[in-house]
Amino acid sequence: MLSLLAASQAVADPIYWSDLGLRPYLFEIGGFQLRYYSLAYLIGILFAYWHLSRMVRAPGAPMAQRHADDLFFYCMLGVILGGRLGYAIFYQPGLWENPLDVLKLWEGGMSFHGGLVGVLIAIWWVSHRGGLSFLRVCDYIAVNVPMGMLLGRLANFINGELWGRPADVPWAMVFPDPRAGEVARHPSQLYQAGLEGLLLLVVLLLLFWKTRARYRPGLLVGIFTIGIAVARFVNEFFREPDAQLAEFAARTGLSMGQWLTIPLILTGLIVTIYAVTRKPVGTTAPNPATA
């Protein structure tokens, strides 16, 4: 029975991305296009600001609304600049031949790891200026990041980019990019949206609102770091390596994304262990958000 099922799946016609009726932009006016990738960043940032504003009004918040306003601005810069610079450093070093190309955000290409570094710098700056606990601010920011990951990967799918490796699963897709060829592939963008985005978002929201995890400095950001790094490591087995790094992946046995996640997994474990072995912060101190 199982052999018959496997055989039927293997001969099933793949799904053609072009038959889904998708296009990379929501609408076009004149020469302006509102692209889904840009919309994903916009909605992700607005959600983070709205939800962080709710979080700082809950008991135990380590910061006030004015700090959330500063974080909104500086983290937005960190995501965009860090993500683009990280892409140019780790994935497309040829961009440095013409440094102005690094600034061409509309041409796509962002690195999660670069954006992460940019956000950490932004959090450090706001925490340092406001006399806040860096670790606790990281906890509050981490809860909101998976929404951006979810929307960004969905936008990648709508754009028909960052497709996966060749596959014979029933949901395999043929993407229109000539570099993908007429080959059925894993829709790895959807795998990433599910693991790095939706699943991690649900876990962190439940931990924040339904448990006392917010009172253990480092616990939320530690779980976030482990979760997103493990999800990325697993998903890289299904994602086609960037063309310019395919030889690197074949030579080292792991993709660039996987090598970059290993330090994140170790860091997340260390931070999580630190958080659970320390006493939770007190809950009777006044809330800065209402001070």
Short mmCIF file of C-alpha atoms in Angstrom, two decimals:
data_model
loop_
_atom_site.label_atom_id
_atom_site.label_comp_id
_atom_site.label_asym_id
_atom_site.label_seq_id
_atom_site.Cartn_x
_atom_site.Cartn_y
_atom_site.Cartn_z
CA MET A 1 0.00 0.00 0.00
CA LEU A 2 2.73 2.44 0.98
CA SER A 3 4.69 1.61 -2.18
CA LEU A 4 1.63 2.31 -4.33
CA LEU A 5 1.08 5.64 -2.55
CA ALA A 6 4.72 6.62 -3.03
CA ALA A 7 4.56 5.70 -6.68
CA SER A 8 1.42 7.75 -7.23
CA GLN A 9 3.05 10.75 -5.56
CA ALA A 10 6.20 10.42 -7.62
CA VAL A 11 4.29 10.54 -10.92
CA ALA A 12 1.87 13.28 -9.84
CA ASP A 13 2.07 16.45 -11.88
CA PRO A 14 3.86 19.25 -10.02
CA ILE A 15 2.20 22.52 -9.18
CA TYR A 16 3.18 25.37 -11.50
CA TRP A 17 3.73 28.63 -9.66
CA SER A 18 2.66 30.54 -12.78
CA ASP A 19 -0.79 28.90 -12.58
CA LEU A 20 -1.43 30.42 -9.14
CA GLY A 21 -2.07 33.88 -10.59
CA LEU A 22 0.48 35.58 -8.34
CA ARG A 23 2.34 38.78 -9.10
CA PRO A 24 5.03 40.56 -7.07
CA TYR A 25 3.04 43.76 -6.49
CA LEU A 26 -0.33 44.65 -4.99
CA PHE A 27 -1.09 47.46 -7.41
CA GLU A 28 0.60 49.77 -9.90
CA ILE A 29 0.01 53.47 -10.45
CA GLY A 30 2.01 54.96 -13.30
CA GLY A 31 5.52 53.68 -12.82
CA PHE A 32 5.07 53.03 -9.09
CA GLN A 33 4.47 49.49 -7.82
CA LEU A 34 3.57 48.62 -4.25
CA ARG A 35 5.46 45.35 -3.99
CA TYR A 36 4.51 42.65 -1.51
CA TYR A 37 8.08 42.49 -0.22
CA SER A 38 7.95 46.16 0.77
CA LEU A 39 4.46 45.68 2.16
CA ALA A 40 5.70 42.77 4.29
CA TYR A 41 8.36 44.97 5.87
CA LEU A 42 5.85 47.77 6.46
CA ILE A 43 3.20 45.55 8.07
CA GLY A 44 5.80 43.69 10.12
CA ILE A 45 7.22 46.93 11.52
CA LEU A 46 3.78 48.39 12.24
CA PHE A 47 2.68 45.19 13.99
CA ALA A 48 5.86 45.23 16.10
CA TYR A 49 5.21 48.83 17.16
CA TRP A 50 1.53 48.20 17.95
CA HIS A 51 2.17 45.02 19.88
CA LEU A 52 5.21 46.39 21.73
CA SER A 53 3.05 49.34 22.81
CA ARG A 54 0.59 46.83 24.31
CA MET A 55 3.40 44.90 25.98
CA VAL A 56 4.83 47.95 27.75
CA ARG A 57 1.40 48.63 29.30
CA ALA A 58 1.32 45.13 30.82
CA PRO A 59 2.69 44.55 34.36
CA GLY A 60 6.46 44.14 34.65
CA ALA A 61 7.46 46.14 31.58
CA PRO A 62 11.12 47.24 31.66
CA MET A 63 10.51 50.38 29.62
CA ALA A 64 8.02 53.16 28.88
CA GLN A 65 6.17 54.09 25.69
CA ARG A 66 8.80 56.69 24.83
CA HIS A 67 11.39 53.91 24.71
CA ALA A 68 9.11 51.88 22.43
CA ASP A 69 8.94 54.90 20.12
CA ASP A 70 12.74 55.11 19.99
CA LEU A 71 13.04 51.37 19.41
CA PHE A 72 10.58 51.58 16.52
CA PHE A 73 12.79 54.09 14.73
CA TYR A 74 16.22 52.64 15.45
CA CYS A 75 15.25 48.98 14.98
CA MET A 76 13.72 49.86 11.62
CA LEU A 77 17.06 51.34 10.57
CA GLY A 78 18.87 48.32 11.99
CA VAL A 79 16.75 45.84 10.05
CA ILE A 80 17.10 47.65 6.72
CA LEU A 81 20.75 48.69 6.90
CA GLY A 82 21.97 45.59 8.73
CA GLY A 83 20.00 43.25 6.49
CA ARG A 84 21.32 44.85 3.32
CA LEU A 85 24.93 45.07 4.51
CA GLY A 86 24.79 41.48 5.75
CA TYR A 87 23.55 40.34 2.34
CA ALA A 88 26.40 42.16 0.62
CA ILE A 89 28.98 40.67 3.01
CA PHE A 90 27.81 37.05 3.31
CA TYR A 91 25.80 36.33 0.17
CA GLN A 92 26.66 38.78 -2.62
CA PRO A 93 30.17 40.19 -2.09
CA GLY A 94 30.22 41.24 -5.75
CA LEU A 95 28.04 44.20 -4.79
CA TRP A 96 31.07 45.87 -3.25
CA GLU A 97 32.58 46.30 -6.73
CA ASN A 98 30.12 49.18 -7.02
CA PRO A 99 29.30 50.26 -3.44
CA LEU A 100 26.25 52.22 -4.57
CA ASP A 101 24.63 48.90 -5.51
CA VAL A 102 24.58 48.03 -1.80
CA LEU A 103 22.09 50.85 -1.28
CA LYS A 104 19.68 49.62 -3.98
CA LEU A 105 17.17 48.08 -1.57
CA TRP A 106 14.51 47.89 -4.26
CA GLU A 107 16.53 45.25 -6.10
CA GLY A 108 16.04 42.81 -3.19
CA GLY A 109 18.49 40.82 -1.14
CA MET A 110 18.41 40.95 2.65
CA SER A 111 20.25 38.87 5.24
CA PHE A 112 18.47 37.76 8.41
CA HIS A 113 21.78 37.57 10.28
CA GLY A 114 22.78 41.07 9.17
CA GLY A 115 19.37 42.41 10.19
CA LEU A 116 19.75 40.70 13.56
CA VAL A 117 23.06 42.43 14.19
CA GLY A 118 21.52 45.76 13.17
CA VAL A 119 18.61 45.29 15.58
CA LEU A 120 20.93 44.33 18.46
CA ILE A 121 22.96 47.50 17.90
CA ALA A 122 19.72 49.53 17.89
CA ILE A 123 18.53 47.88 21.13
CA TRP A 124 21.90 48.49 22.79
CA TRP A 125 21.80 52.17 21.82
CA VAL A 126 18.26 52.76 23.12
CA SER A 127 18.95 50.74 26.29
CA HIS A 128 22.20 52.59 26.94
CA ARG A 129 20.60 56.01 26.47
CA GLY A 130 17.57 55.17 28.60
CA GLY A 131 19.34 53.22 31.37
CA LEU A 132 17.32 50.10 30.52
CA SER A 133 18.14 46.43 30.91
CA PHE A 134 19.50 45.34 27.53
CA LEU A 135 18.48 41.72 28.07
CA ARG A 136 14.91 42.52 29.07
CA VAL A 137 14.45 44.89 26.14
CA CYS A 138 15.70 42.09 23.86
CA ASP A 139 13.01 39.84 25.35
CA TYR A 140 10.28 42.29 24.40
CA ILE A 141 11.61 42.85 20.89
CA ALA A 142 12.11 39.12 20.22
CA VAL A 143 8.40 38.36 20.69
CA ASN A 144 7.56 40.58 17.72
CA VAL A 145 10.20 39.51 15.20
CA PRO A 146 8.55 36.29 13.92
CA MET A 147 5.67 38.26 12.42
CA GLY A 148 8.14 39.98 10.11
CA MET A 149 9.72 36.61 9.25
CA LEU A 150 6.29 35.16 8.42
CA LEU A 151 5.32 38.03 6.14
CA GLY A 152 8.74 38.27 4.51
CA ARG A 153 8.82 34.58 3.55
CA LEU A 154 5.27 34.76 2.21
CA ALA A 155 6.40 37.70 0.08
CA ASN A 156 9.35 35.63 -1.16
CA PHE A 157 6.87 32.95 -2.26
CA ILE A 158 4.63 35.48 -3.99
CA ASN A 159 7.72 36.80 -5.81
CA GLY A 160 8.65 33.27 -6.89
CA GLU A 161 12.13 33.65 -5.41
CA LEU A 162 14.32 31.74 -2.94
CA TRP A 163 12.86 28.46 -4.17
CA GLY A 164 13.89 25.13 -2.77
CA ARG A 165 15.84 22.11 -3.90
CA PRO A 166 14.45 19.58 -6.42
CA ALA A 167 11.71 17.46 -4.85
CA ASP A 168 9.22 14.71 -5.68
CA VAL A 169 6.66 15.51 -2.98
CA PRO A 170 3.03 16.07 -4.05
CA TRP A 171 3.24 19.80 -3.31
CA ALA A 172 6.46 20.34 -5.31
CA MET A 173 6.37 23.43 -7.50
CA VAL A 174 7.90 24.58 -10.75
CA PHE A 175 8.98 28.20 -10.37
CA PRO A 176 9.17 30.58 -13.35
CA ASP A 177 12.74 31.82 -12.81
CA PRO A 178 14.90 30.47 -15.68
CA ARG A 179 17.60 29.63 -13.13
CA ALA A 180 15.20 27.19 -11.48
CA GLY A 181 14.62 25.32 -14.72
CA GLU A 182 11.62 23.14 -15.45
CA VAL A 183 12.25 21.26 -12.21
CA ALA A 184 9.73 20.58 -9.44
CA ARG A 185 11.10 22.01 -6.20
CA HIS A 186 10.29 22.37 -2.53
CA PRO A 187 8.31 25.59 -1.82
CA SER A 188 10.85 26.24 0.93
CA GLN A 189 9.62 29.80 1.40
CA LEU A 190 6.42 28.35 2.88
CA TYR A 191 8.39 26.01 5.14
CA GLN A 192 10.29 29.02 6.46
CA ALA A 193 7.11 31.05 6.89
CA GLY A 194 5.63 28.22 8.94
CA LEU A 195 8.60 27.40 11.16
CA GLU A 196 10.52 30.68 11.48
CA GLY A 197 7.35 32.74 11.39
CA LEU A 198 3.99 31.31 12.44
CA LEU A 199 5.11 28.58 14.84
CA LEU A 200 7.66 30.74 16.64
CA LEU A 201 5.22 33.67 16.81
CA VAL A 202 2.55 31.52 18.48
CA VAL A 203 5.05 30.06 20.97
CA LEU A 204 6.44 33.45 22.01
CA LEU A 205 3.03 35.11 22.26
CA LEU A 206 1.77 32.33 24.50
CA LEU A 207 4.90 32.49 26.66
CA PHE A 208 4.58 36.25 27.08
CA TRP A 209 0.85 36.55 27.69
CA LYS A 210 0.03 33.20 29.33
CA THR A 211 3.11 32.53 31.50
CA ARG A 212 5.53 34.50 33.66
CA ALA A 213 8.38 34.17 31.17
CA ARG A 214 8.63 37.96 30.88
CA TYR A 215 9.94 38.09 34.47
CA ARG A 216 12.98 35.93 33.66
CA PRO A 217 15.44 38.20 31.84
CA GLY A 218 16.75 36.49 28.72
CA LEU A 219 14.25 33.63 28.58
CA LEU A 220 12.15 34.95 25.70
CA VAL A 221 15.09 36.08 23.59
CA GLY A 222 16.92 32.83 24.35
CA ILE A 223 13.98 30.72 23.17
CA PHE A 224 13.57 32.97 20.14
CA THR A 225 17.24 32.58 19.21
CA ILE A 226 17.19 28.80 19.55
CA GLY A 227 13.88 28.49 17.72
CA ILE A 228 14.71 30.64 14.74
CA ALA A 229 18.23 29.22 14.40
CA VAL A 230 17.07 25.59 14.52
CA ALA A 231 14.23 26.34 12.09
CA ARG A 232 16.66 28.04 9.71
CA PHE A 233 19.16 25.17 9.99
CA VAL A 234 16.46 22.61 9.15
CA ASN A 235 14.94 24.67 6.35
CA GLU A 236 18.31 25.07 4.66
CA PHE A 237 18.20 21.35 3.79
CA PHE A 238 15.21 22.15 1.55
CA ARG A 239 16.25 25.59 0.28
CA GLU A 240 18.39 25.90 -2.83
CA PRO A 241 21.69 27.59 -1.90
CA ASP A 242 22.37 30.95 -3.50
CA ALA A 243 23.99 30.36 -6.87
CA GLN A 244 27.18 32.18 -5.91
CA LEU A 245 27.47 30.02 -2.76
CA ALA A 246 26.54 26.61 -4.20
CA GLU A 247 30.19 25.61 -4.46
CA PHE A 248 30.78 26.72 -0.87
CA ALA A 249 27.89 24.54 0.34
CA ALA A 250 29.13 21.54 -1.65
CA ARG A 251 32.67 21.98 -0.31
CA THR A 252 31.77 22.46 3.37
CA GLY A 253 28.74 20.18 3.57
CA LEU A 254 26.55 22.96 4.96
CA SER A 255 25.13 26.13 3.43
CA MET A 256 26.24 29.59 4.48
CA GLY A 257 22.93 30.01 6.31
CA GLN A 258 23.55 26.85 8.33
CA TRP A 259 27.07 27.84 9.33
CA LEU A 260 25.76 31.22 10.48
CA THR A 261 23.03 29.61 12.61
CA ILE A 262 25.38 27.40 14.64
CA PRO A 263 26.70 30.31 16.77
CA LEU A 264 23.10 31.45 17.22
CA ILE A 265 22.02 28.06 18.57
CA LEU A 266 24.90 28.05 21.06
CA THR A 267 24.19 31.64 22.09
CA GLY A 268 20.50 30.89 22.55
CA LEU A 269 21.26 27.88 24.75
CA ILE A 270 23.62 29.90 26.94
CA VAL A 271 21.12 32.75 27.37
CA THR A 272 18.24 30.37 28.10
CA ILE A 273 20.24 28.46 30.72
CA TYR A 274 21.25 31.77 32.29
CA ALA A 275 17.60 32.87 32.41
CA VAL A 276 16.19 29.72 34.03
CA THR A 277 18.95 29.47 36.62
CA ARG A 278 18.42 33.00 37.93
CA LYS A 279 15.64 34.24 40.16
CA PRO A 280 12.87 36.07 38.31
CA VAL A 281 12.81 39.83 38.61
CA GLY A 282 10.44 41.30 41.18
CA THR A 283 6.90 42.13 40.18
CA THR A 284 6.18 44.77 42.80
CA ALA A 285 8.36 47.54 41.40
CA PRO A 286 6.53 50.39 39.65
CA ASN A 287 5.98 49.98 35.95
CA PRO A 288 8.06 52.57 34.00
CA ALA A 289 5.34 52.71 31.39
CA THR A 290 3.01 54.31 33.92
CA ALA A 291 5.60 56.32 35.79
#
